[in-house]
CSV table of C-alpha atoms and ligand atoms in Angstrom, one decimal:
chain,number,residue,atom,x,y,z
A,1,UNK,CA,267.7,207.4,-69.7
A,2,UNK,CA,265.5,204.5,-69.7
A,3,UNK,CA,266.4,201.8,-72.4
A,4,UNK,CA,263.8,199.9,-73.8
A,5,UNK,CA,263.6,196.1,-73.3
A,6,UNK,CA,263.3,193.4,-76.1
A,7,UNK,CA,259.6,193.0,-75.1
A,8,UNK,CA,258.8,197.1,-75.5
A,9,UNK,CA,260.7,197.3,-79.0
A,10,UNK,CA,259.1,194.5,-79.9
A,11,UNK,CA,255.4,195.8,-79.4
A,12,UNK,CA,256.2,199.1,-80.6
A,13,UNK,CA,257.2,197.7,-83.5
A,14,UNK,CA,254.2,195.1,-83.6
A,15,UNK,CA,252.1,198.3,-83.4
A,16,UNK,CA,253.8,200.8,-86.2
A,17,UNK,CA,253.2,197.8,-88.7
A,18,UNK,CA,249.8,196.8,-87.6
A,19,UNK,CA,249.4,200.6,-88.9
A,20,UNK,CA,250.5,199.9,-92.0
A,21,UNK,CA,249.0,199.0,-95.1
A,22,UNK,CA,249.7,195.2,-95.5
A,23,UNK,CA,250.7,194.2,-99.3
A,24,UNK,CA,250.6,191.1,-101.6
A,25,UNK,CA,248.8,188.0,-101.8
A,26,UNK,CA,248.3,184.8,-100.2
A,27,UNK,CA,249.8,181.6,-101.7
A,28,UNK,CA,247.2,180.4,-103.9
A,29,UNK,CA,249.3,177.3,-106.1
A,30,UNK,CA,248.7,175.0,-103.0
A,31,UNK,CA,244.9,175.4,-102.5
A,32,UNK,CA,244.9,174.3,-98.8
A,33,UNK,CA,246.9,177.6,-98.1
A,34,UNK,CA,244.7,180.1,-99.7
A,35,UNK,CA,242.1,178.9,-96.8
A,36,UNK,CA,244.0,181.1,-94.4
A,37,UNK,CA,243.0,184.6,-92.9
A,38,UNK,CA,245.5,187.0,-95.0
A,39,UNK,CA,245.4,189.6,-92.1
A,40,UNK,CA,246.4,187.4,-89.8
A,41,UNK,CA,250.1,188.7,-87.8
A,42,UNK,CA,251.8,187.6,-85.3
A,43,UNK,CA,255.5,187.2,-83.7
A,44,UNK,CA,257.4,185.6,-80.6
A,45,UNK,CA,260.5,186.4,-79.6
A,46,UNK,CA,262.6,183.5,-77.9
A,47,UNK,CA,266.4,184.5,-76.1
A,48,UNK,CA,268.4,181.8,-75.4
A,49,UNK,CA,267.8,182.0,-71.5
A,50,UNK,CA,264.1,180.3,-72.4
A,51,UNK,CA,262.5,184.0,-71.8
A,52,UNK,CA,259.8,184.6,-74.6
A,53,UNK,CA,258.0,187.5,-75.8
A,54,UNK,CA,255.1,187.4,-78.5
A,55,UNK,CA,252.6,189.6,-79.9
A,56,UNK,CA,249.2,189.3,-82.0
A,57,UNK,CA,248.2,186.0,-83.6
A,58,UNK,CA,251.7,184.6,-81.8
A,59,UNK,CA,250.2,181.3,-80.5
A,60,UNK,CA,247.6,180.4,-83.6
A,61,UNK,CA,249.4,177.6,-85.5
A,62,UNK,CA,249.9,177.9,-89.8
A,63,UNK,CA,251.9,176.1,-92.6
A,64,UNK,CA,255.8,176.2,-92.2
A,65,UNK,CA,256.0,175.1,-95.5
A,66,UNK,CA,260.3,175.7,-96.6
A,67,UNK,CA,260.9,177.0,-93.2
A,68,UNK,CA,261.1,172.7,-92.6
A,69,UNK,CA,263.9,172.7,-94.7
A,70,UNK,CA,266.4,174.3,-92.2
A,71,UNK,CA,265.0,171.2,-90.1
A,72,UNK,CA,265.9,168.7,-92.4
A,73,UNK,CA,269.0,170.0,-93.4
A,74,UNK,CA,270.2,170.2,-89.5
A,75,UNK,CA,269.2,166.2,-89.5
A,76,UNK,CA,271.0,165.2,-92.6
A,77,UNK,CA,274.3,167.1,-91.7
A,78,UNK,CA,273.8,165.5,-88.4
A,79,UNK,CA,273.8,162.0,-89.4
A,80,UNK,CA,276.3,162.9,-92.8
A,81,UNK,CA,278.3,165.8,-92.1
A,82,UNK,CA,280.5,167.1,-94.5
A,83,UNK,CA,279.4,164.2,-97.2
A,84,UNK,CA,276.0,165.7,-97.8
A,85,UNK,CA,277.4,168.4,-100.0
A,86,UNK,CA,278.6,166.1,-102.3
A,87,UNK,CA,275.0,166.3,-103.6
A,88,UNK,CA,274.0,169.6,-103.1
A,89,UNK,CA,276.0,173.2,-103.1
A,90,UNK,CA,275.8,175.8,-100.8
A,91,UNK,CA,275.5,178.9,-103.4
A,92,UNK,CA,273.2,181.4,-104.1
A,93,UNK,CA,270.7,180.4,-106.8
A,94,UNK,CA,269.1,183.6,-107.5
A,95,UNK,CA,266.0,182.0,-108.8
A,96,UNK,CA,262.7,181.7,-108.3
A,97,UNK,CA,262.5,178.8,-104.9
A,98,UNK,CA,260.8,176.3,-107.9
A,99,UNK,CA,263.3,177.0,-110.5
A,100,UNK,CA,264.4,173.9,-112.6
A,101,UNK,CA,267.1,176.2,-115.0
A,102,UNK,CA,270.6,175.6,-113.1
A,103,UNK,CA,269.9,171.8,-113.3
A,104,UNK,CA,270.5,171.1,-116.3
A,105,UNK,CA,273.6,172.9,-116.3
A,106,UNK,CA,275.1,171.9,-113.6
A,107,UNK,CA,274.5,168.0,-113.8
A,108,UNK,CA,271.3,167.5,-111.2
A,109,UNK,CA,273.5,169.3,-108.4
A,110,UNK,CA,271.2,172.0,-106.7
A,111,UNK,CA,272.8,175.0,-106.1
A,112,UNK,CA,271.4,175.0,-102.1
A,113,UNK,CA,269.4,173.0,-99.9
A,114,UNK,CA,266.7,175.4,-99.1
A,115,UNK,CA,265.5,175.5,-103.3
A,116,UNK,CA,263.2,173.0,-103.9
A,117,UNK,CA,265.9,170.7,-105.8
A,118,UNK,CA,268.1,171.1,-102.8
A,119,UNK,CA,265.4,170.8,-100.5
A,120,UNK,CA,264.0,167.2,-102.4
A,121,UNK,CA,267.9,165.7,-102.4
A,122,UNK,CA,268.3,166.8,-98.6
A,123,UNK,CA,264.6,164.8,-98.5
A,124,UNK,CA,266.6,161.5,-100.3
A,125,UNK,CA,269.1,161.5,-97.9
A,126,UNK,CA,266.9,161.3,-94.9
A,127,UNK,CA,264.7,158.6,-97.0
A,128,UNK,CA,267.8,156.5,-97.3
A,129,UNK,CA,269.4,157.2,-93.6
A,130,UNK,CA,266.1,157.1,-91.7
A,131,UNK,CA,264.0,153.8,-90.8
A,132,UNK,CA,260.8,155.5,-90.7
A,133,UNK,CA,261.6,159.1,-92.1
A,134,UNK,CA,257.7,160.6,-91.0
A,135,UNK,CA,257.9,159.5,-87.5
A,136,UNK,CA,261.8,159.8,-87.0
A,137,UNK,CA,261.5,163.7,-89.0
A,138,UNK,CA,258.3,164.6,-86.7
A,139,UNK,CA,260.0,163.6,-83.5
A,140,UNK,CA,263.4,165.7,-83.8
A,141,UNK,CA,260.9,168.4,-84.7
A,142,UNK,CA,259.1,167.6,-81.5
A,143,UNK,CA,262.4,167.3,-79.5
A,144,UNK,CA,263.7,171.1,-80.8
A,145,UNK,CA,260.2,172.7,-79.7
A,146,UNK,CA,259.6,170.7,-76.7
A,147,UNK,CA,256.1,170.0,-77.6
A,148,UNK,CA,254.4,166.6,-79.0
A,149,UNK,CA,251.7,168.5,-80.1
A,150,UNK,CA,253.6,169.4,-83.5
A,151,UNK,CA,251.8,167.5,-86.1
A,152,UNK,CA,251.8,167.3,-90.0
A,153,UNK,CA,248.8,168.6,-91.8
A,154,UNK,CA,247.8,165.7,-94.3
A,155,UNK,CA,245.2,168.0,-95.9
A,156,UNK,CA,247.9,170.1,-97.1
A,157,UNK,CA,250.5,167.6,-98.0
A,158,UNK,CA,247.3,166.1,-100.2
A,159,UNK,CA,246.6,169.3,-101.5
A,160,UNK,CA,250.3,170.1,-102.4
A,161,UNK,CA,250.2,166.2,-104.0
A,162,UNK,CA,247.3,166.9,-105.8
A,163,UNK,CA,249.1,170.1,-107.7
A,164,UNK,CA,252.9,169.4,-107.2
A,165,UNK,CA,253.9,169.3,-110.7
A,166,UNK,CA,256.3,171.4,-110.7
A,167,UNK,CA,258.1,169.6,-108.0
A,168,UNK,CA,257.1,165.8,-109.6
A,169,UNK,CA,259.4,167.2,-112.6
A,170,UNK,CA,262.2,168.8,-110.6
A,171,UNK,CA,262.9,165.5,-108.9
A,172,UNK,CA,262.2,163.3,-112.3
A,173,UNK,CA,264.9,165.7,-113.5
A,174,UNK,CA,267.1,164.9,-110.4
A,175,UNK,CA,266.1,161.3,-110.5
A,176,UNK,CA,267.6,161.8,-114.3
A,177,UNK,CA,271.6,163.0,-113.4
A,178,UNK,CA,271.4,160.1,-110.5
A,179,UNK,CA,270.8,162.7,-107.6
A,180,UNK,CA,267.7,160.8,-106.3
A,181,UNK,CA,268.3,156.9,-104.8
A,182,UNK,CA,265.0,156.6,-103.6
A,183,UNK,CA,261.2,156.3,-105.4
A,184,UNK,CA,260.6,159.4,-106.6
A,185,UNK,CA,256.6,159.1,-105.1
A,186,UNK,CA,258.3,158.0,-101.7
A,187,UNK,CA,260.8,161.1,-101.1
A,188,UNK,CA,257.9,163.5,-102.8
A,189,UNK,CA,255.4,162.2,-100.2
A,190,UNK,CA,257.8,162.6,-97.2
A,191,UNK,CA,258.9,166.4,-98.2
A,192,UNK,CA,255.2,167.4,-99.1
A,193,UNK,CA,254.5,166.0,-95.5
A,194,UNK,CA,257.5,167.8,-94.1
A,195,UNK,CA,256.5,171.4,-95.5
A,196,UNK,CA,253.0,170.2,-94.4
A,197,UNK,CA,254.3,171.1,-90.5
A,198,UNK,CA,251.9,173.6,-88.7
A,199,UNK,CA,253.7,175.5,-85.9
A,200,UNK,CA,253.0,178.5,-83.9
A,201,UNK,CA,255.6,181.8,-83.9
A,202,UNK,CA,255.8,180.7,-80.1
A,203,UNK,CA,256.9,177.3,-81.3
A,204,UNK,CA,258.7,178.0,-84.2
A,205,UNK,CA,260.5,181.1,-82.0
A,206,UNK,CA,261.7,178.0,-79.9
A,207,UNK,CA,262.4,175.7,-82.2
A,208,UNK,CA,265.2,177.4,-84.1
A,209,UNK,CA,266.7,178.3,-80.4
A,210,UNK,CA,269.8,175.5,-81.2
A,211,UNK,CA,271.0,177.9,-84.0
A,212,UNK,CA,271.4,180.7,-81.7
A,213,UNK,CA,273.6,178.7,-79.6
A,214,UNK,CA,276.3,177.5,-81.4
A,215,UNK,CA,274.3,174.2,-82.1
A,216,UNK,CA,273.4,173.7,-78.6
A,217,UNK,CA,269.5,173.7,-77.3
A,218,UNK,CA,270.2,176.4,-74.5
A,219,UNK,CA,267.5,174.7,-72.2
A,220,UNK,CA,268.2,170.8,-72.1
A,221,UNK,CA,272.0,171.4,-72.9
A,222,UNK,CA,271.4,169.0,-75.8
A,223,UNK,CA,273.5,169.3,-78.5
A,224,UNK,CA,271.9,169.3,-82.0
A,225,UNK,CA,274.8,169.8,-84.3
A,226,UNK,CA,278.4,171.5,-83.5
A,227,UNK,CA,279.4,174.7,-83.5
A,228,UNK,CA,280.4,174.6,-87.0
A,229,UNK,CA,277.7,172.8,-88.5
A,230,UNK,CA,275.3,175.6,-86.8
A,231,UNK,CA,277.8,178.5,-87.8
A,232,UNK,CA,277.3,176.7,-91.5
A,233,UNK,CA,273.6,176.5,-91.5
A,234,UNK,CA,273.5,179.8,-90.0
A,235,UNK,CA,275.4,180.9,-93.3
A,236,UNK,CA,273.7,178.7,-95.7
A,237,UNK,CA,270.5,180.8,-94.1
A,238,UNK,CA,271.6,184.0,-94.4
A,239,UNK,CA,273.1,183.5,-98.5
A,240,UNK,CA,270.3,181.2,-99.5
A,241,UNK,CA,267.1,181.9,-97.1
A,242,UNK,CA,265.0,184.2,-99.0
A,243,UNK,CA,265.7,182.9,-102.6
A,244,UNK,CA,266.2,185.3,-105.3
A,245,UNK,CA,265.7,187.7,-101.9
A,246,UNK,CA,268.3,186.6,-100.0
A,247,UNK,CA,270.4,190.0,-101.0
A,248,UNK,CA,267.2,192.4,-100.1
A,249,UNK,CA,266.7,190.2,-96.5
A,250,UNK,CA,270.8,190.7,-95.6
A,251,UNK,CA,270.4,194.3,-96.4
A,252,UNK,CA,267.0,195.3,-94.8
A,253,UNK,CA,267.2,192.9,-91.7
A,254,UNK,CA,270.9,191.6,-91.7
A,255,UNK,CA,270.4,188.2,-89.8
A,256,UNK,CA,270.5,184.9,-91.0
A,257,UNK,CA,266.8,183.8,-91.9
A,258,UNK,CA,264.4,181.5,-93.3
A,259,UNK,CA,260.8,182.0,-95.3
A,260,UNK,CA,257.8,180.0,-95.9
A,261,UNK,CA,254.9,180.3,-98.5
A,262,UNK,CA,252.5,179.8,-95.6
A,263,UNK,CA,253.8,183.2,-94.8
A,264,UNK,CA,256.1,182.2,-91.7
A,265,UNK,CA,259.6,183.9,-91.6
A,266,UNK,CA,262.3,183.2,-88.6
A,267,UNK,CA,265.7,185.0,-87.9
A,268,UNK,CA,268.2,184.1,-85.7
A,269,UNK,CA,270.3,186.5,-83.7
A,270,UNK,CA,273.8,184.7,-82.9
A,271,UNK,CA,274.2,184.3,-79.2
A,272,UNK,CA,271.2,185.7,-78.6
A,273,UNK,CA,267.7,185.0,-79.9
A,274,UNK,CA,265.5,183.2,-82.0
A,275,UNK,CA,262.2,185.1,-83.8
A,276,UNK,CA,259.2,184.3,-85.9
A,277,UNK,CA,256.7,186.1,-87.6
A,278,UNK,CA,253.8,185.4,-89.3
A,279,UNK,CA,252.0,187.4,-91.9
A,280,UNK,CA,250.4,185.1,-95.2
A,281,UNK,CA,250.6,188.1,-97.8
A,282,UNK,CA,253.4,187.0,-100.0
A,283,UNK,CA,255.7,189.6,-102.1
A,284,UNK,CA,256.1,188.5,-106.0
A,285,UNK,CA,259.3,186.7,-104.5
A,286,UNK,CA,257.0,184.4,-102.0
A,287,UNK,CA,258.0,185.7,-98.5
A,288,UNK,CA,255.6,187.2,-96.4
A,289,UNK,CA,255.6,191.4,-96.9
A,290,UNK,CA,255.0,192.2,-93.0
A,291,UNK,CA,257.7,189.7,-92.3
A,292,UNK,CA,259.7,191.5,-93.8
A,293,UNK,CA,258.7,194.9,-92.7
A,294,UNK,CA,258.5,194.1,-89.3
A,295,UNK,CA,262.0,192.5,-89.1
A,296,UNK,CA,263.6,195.1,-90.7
A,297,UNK,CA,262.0,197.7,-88.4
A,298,UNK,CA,262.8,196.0,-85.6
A,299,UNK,CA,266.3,194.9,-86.1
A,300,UNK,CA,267.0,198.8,-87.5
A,301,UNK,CA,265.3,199.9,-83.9
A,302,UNK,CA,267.2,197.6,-81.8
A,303,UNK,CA,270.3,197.8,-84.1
A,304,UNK,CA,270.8,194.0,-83.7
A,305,UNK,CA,272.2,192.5,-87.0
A,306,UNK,CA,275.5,190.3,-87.3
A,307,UNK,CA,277.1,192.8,-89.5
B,401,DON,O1,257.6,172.9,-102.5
B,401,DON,C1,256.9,173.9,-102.3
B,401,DON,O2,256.7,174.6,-103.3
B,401,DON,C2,256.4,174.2,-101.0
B,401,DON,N1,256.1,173.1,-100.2
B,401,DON,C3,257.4,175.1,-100.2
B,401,DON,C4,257.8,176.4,-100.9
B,401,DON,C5,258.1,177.5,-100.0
B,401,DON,O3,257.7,177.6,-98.8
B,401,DON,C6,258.9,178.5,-100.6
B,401,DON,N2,259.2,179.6,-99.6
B,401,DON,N3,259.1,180.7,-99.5
């Protein structure tokens, strides 16, 4: 009987959700984003022996937005190791991505890096480590896709500025327990730029590749972090990766994963592949609703999952 390929189930599943009524609404608290065509869709599929598959809008280029912070965590934990989670946990918040309420109880220490607090103390550390943390940030970014043509978006870093109170307090209120060294505008400006990252599913697909290799880029041989640093952010990804629908993403799709307001979402199958989708229509909890849908579907039709 003829078994069908990665490719196949992956346009058959491209085509069942395309069929479907497409839910929620596009991120409108960052103004730049609500710009964006909300049926947009699109995936790419990347295994680790370089081979891609995509489908749809899989090569048109939108706002990563949190889906950097699995990129800046890899480079802090790269230059700090263990050390960096003397600042921030590795728990579950079970909150809203924006939420300032476990702060205050627990003394300024973010419960993950992949909240906003977590995210903005991950964005210290690299202020501190790095000489020039925009250029140094944007050029291990270019080295994981291969491509110098990832940029950041300085309209949308401006337009997140221009409306970022809710993150201005969060890190006043880190800045408060001691858990930010640096100017508050400083590490503000470099995370706003760092969420500001337009990539492709192609690229993204590609980018994440090192996590589905124990750490290792499978194509230059490079390695990015070591096996347990990658088998780490691979868990921090699947407890932490979809907020306070982190529980609903292990049960539906079962791989360890990452969202984005801009409507991005990529999984990573263990020794296997790397995929990204793209649909902006948010859910209430802010990741993308054909994300979602079309990674469950395909990872129930393939029966790939790490559990
Ligand atoms: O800080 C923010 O609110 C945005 N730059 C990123 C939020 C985000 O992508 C949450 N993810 N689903």
């Amino acid at each position: 009987m003829h078994e069908n390929t990665l490719s196949e189930n992956l346009a058959e599943t491209f085509k069942e959700v395309s069929a479907m009524k497409n839910y929620g609404e596009v991120a409108s608290y960052i103004p730049e984003l609500q710009l964006v065509d909300a049926d947009k869709f699109g995936v790419c599929l990347t295994s680790i022996d370089d081979s891609s598959c995509g489908q749809g809008d899989c090569n048109e280029r939108f706002s990563i937005q949190s889906i950097a912070k699995v990129l800046s965590l890899t480079l802090a934990f790269k230059h700090l190791g263990r050390s960096c989670w003397e600042r921030v946990d590795v728990e579950p918040a079970g909150t809203s991505f924006n939420s300032l309420v476990h702060l205050e109880y627990e003394s300024g220490i973010p419960r993950n890096p992949f909240i906003n607090s977590g995210a903005l103390v991950v964005s210290d550390m690299l202020v501190s480590l790095l000489k020039d943390p925009k250029k140094e940030f944007l050029e291990f970014v270019r080295l994981l896709a291969k491509d110098d043509s990832i940029d950041y978006d300085d309209k949308t870093a401006a337009s997140e500025y221009a409306e970022g109170y809710r993150n201005f307090a969060v890190i006043n209120f880190l800045r408060s327990f001691g858990n930010i060294e640096n100017d508050v505008e400083e590490v503000l400006h470099f995370y706003f730029h760092l969420c500001s990252i337009k990539m492709n599913c192609t690229q993204l697909s590609r980018t994440f590749l090192f996590l589905a290799h124990g750490g290792k880029d499978p194509i230059s041989g490079e390695r990015i972090l070591t096996r347990s640093q990658s088998k780490r952010v691979n868990a921090i990804m699947m407890t932490c990766g979809f907020y306070d629908e982190a529980g609903e993403f292990a049960y539906e799709v079962g791989l360890p994963g990452k969202s984005g307001v801009g409507g991005g979402i990529v999984a990573v199958n263990p020794g296997s592949y790397s995929i990204a989708v793209w649909s902006p229509k948010l859910n209430p909890q802010g990741n993308s609703y054909r994300g979602m849908k079309f990674l469950e579907k395909f990872t129930t039709k393939t029966g790939h999952s790490i559990f």
